[in-house]
Coordinates of C-alpha atoms in Angstrom, one line a residue:
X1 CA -67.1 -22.7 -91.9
X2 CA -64.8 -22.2 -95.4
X3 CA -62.1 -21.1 -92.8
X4 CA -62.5 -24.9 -91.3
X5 CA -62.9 -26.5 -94.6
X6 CA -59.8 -24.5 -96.0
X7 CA -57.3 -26.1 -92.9
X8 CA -59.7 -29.3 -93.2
X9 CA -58.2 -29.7 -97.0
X10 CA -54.8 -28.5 -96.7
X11 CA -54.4 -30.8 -93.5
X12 CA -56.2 -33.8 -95.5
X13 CA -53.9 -33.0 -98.4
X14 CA -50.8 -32.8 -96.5
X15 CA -51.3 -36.3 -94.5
X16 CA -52.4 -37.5 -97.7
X17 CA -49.1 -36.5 -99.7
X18 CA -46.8 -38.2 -96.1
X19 CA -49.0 -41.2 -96.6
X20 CA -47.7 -42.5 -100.3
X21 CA -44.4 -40.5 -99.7
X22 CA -41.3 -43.1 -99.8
X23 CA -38.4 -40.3 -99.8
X24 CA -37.7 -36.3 -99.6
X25 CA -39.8 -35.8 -96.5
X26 CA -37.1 -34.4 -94.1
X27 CA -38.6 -30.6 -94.1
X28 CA -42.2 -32.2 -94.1
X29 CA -42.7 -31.0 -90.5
X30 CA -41.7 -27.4 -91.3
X31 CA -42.9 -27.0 -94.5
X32 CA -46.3 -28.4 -92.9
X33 CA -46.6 -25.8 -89.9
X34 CA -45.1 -23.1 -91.5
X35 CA -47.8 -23.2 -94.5
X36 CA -50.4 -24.0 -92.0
X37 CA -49.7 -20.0 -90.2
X38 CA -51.9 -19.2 -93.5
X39 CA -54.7 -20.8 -92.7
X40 CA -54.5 -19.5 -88.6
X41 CA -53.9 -15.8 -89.5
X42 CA -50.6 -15.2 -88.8
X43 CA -48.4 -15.8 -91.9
X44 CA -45.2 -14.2 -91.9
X45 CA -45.6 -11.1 -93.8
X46 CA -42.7 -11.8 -96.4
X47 CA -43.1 -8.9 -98.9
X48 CA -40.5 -6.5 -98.8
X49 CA -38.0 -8.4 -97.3
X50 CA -34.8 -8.0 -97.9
X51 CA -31.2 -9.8 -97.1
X52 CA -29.7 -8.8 -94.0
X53 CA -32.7 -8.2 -92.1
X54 CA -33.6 -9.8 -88.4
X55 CA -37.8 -11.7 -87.9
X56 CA -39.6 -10.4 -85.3
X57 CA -41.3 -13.5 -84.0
X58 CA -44.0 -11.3 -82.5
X59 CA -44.7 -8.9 -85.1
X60 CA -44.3 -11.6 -87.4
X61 CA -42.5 -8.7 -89.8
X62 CA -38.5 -8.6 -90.8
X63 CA -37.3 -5.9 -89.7
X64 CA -33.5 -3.8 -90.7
X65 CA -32.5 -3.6 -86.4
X66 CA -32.7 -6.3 -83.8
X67 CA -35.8 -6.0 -81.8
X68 CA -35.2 -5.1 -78.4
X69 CA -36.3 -8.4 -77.1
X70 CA -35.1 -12.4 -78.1
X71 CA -38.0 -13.5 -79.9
X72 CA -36.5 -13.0 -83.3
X73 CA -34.8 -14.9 -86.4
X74 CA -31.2 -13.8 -86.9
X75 CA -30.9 -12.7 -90.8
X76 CA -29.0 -16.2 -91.0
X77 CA -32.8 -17.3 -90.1
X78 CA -34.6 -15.1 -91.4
X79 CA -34.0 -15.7 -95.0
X80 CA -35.0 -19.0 -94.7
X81 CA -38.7 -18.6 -93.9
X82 CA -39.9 -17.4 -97.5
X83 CA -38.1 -20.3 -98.9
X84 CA -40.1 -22.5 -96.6
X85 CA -43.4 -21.0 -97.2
X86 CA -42.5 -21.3 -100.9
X87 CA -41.8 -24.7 -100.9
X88 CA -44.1 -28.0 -102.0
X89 CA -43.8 -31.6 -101.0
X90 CA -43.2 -32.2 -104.4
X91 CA -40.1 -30.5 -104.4
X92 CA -38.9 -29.7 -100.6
X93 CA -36.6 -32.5 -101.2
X94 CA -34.4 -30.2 -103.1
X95 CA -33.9 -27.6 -100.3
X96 CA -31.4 -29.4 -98.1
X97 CA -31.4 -28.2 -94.4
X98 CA -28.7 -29.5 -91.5
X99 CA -30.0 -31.6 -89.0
X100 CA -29.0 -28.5 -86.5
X101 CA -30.1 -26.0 -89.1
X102 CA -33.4 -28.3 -89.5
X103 CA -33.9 -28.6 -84.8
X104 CA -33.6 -24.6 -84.5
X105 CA -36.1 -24.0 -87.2
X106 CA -38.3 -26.2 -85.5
X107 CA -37.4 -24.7 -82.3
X108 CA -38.4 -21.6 -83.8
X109 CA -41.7 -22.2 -85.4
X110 CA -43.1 -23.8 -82.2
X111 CA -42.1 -20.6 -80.0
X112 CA -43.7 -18.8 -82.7
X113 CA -46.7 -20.9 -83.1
X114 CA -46.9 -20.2 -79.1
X115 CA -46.8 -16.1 -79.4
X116 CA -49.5 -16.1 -81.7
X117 CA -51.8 -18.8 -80.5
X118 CA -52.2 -18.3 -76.6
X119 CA -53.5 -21.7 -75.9
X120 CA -51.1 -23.6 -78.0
X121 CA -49.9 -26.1 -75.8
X122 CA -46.3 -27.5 -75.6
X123 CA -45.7 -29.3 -78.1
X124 CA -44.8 -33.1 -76.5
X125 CA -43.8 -34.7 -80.1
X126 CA -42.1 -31.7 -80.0
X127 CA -38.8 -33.5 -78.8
X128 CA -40.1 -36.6 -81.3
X129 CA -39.4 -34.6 -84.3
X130 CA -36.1 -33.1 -83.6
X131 CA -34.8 -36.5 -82.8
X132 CA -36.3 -37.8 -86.0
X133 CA -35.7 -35.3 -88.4

């Protein structure tokens, strides 16, 4: 139950926050899911990390070699996912992404949302918010 009530505020929170928001809300989306892999159990394990170094999508650990398979970040990635789990609303504004840099990343946190969540379904606002944001 304090699990629940834990995603139940941060979720409540978050919509509340889009609600009133007029501007700066381009990374919502990401900043939104990839914050939310706290509350699931499968944050990205960002301590340690260091430049240069590939994101094992399954693992969910940055690693110095390229995994053997294609579930990964390239470093160009990679060092962008402790920036996003740092980031607030209040201030995600200030973290400018391209629109291609923004579609991969998405792209990204849905195939891992789908490794670490069997059930998760494909996403069909998937193709919503890349043509939105």
């Amino acid at each position: 139950e304090p699990a629940n009530r834990s995603i139940f505020e941060y979720v409540a929170s978050s919509i509340e926050w889009l609600d009133v928001c007029n501007e700066g809300f381009a990374n919502f989306h990401l900043v939104f899911l990839m914050r939310l892999t706290r509350f699931l159990g499968f944050m990205p394990n960002v301590e340690g990390m260091k430049e240069g170094e590939w994101f094992d999508l399954r693992t969910a650990d940055f690693v110095a070699e390229q995994p053997l398979h294609n579930d990964t970040l390239t470093p160009a990635y990679a060092i962008l996912i402790p920036k996003l789990l740092r980031l607030r609303y209040g201030t995600m504004r200030l973290f400018r992404f391209r629109g291609t840099e923004r579609s991969q990343l998405l792209s990204y946190i849905n195939l891992y949302y789908r490794l670490h969540l069997p059930d998760f379904p494909e996403l069909k606002s998937f193709s919503v918010l890349k043509e939105l944001f």
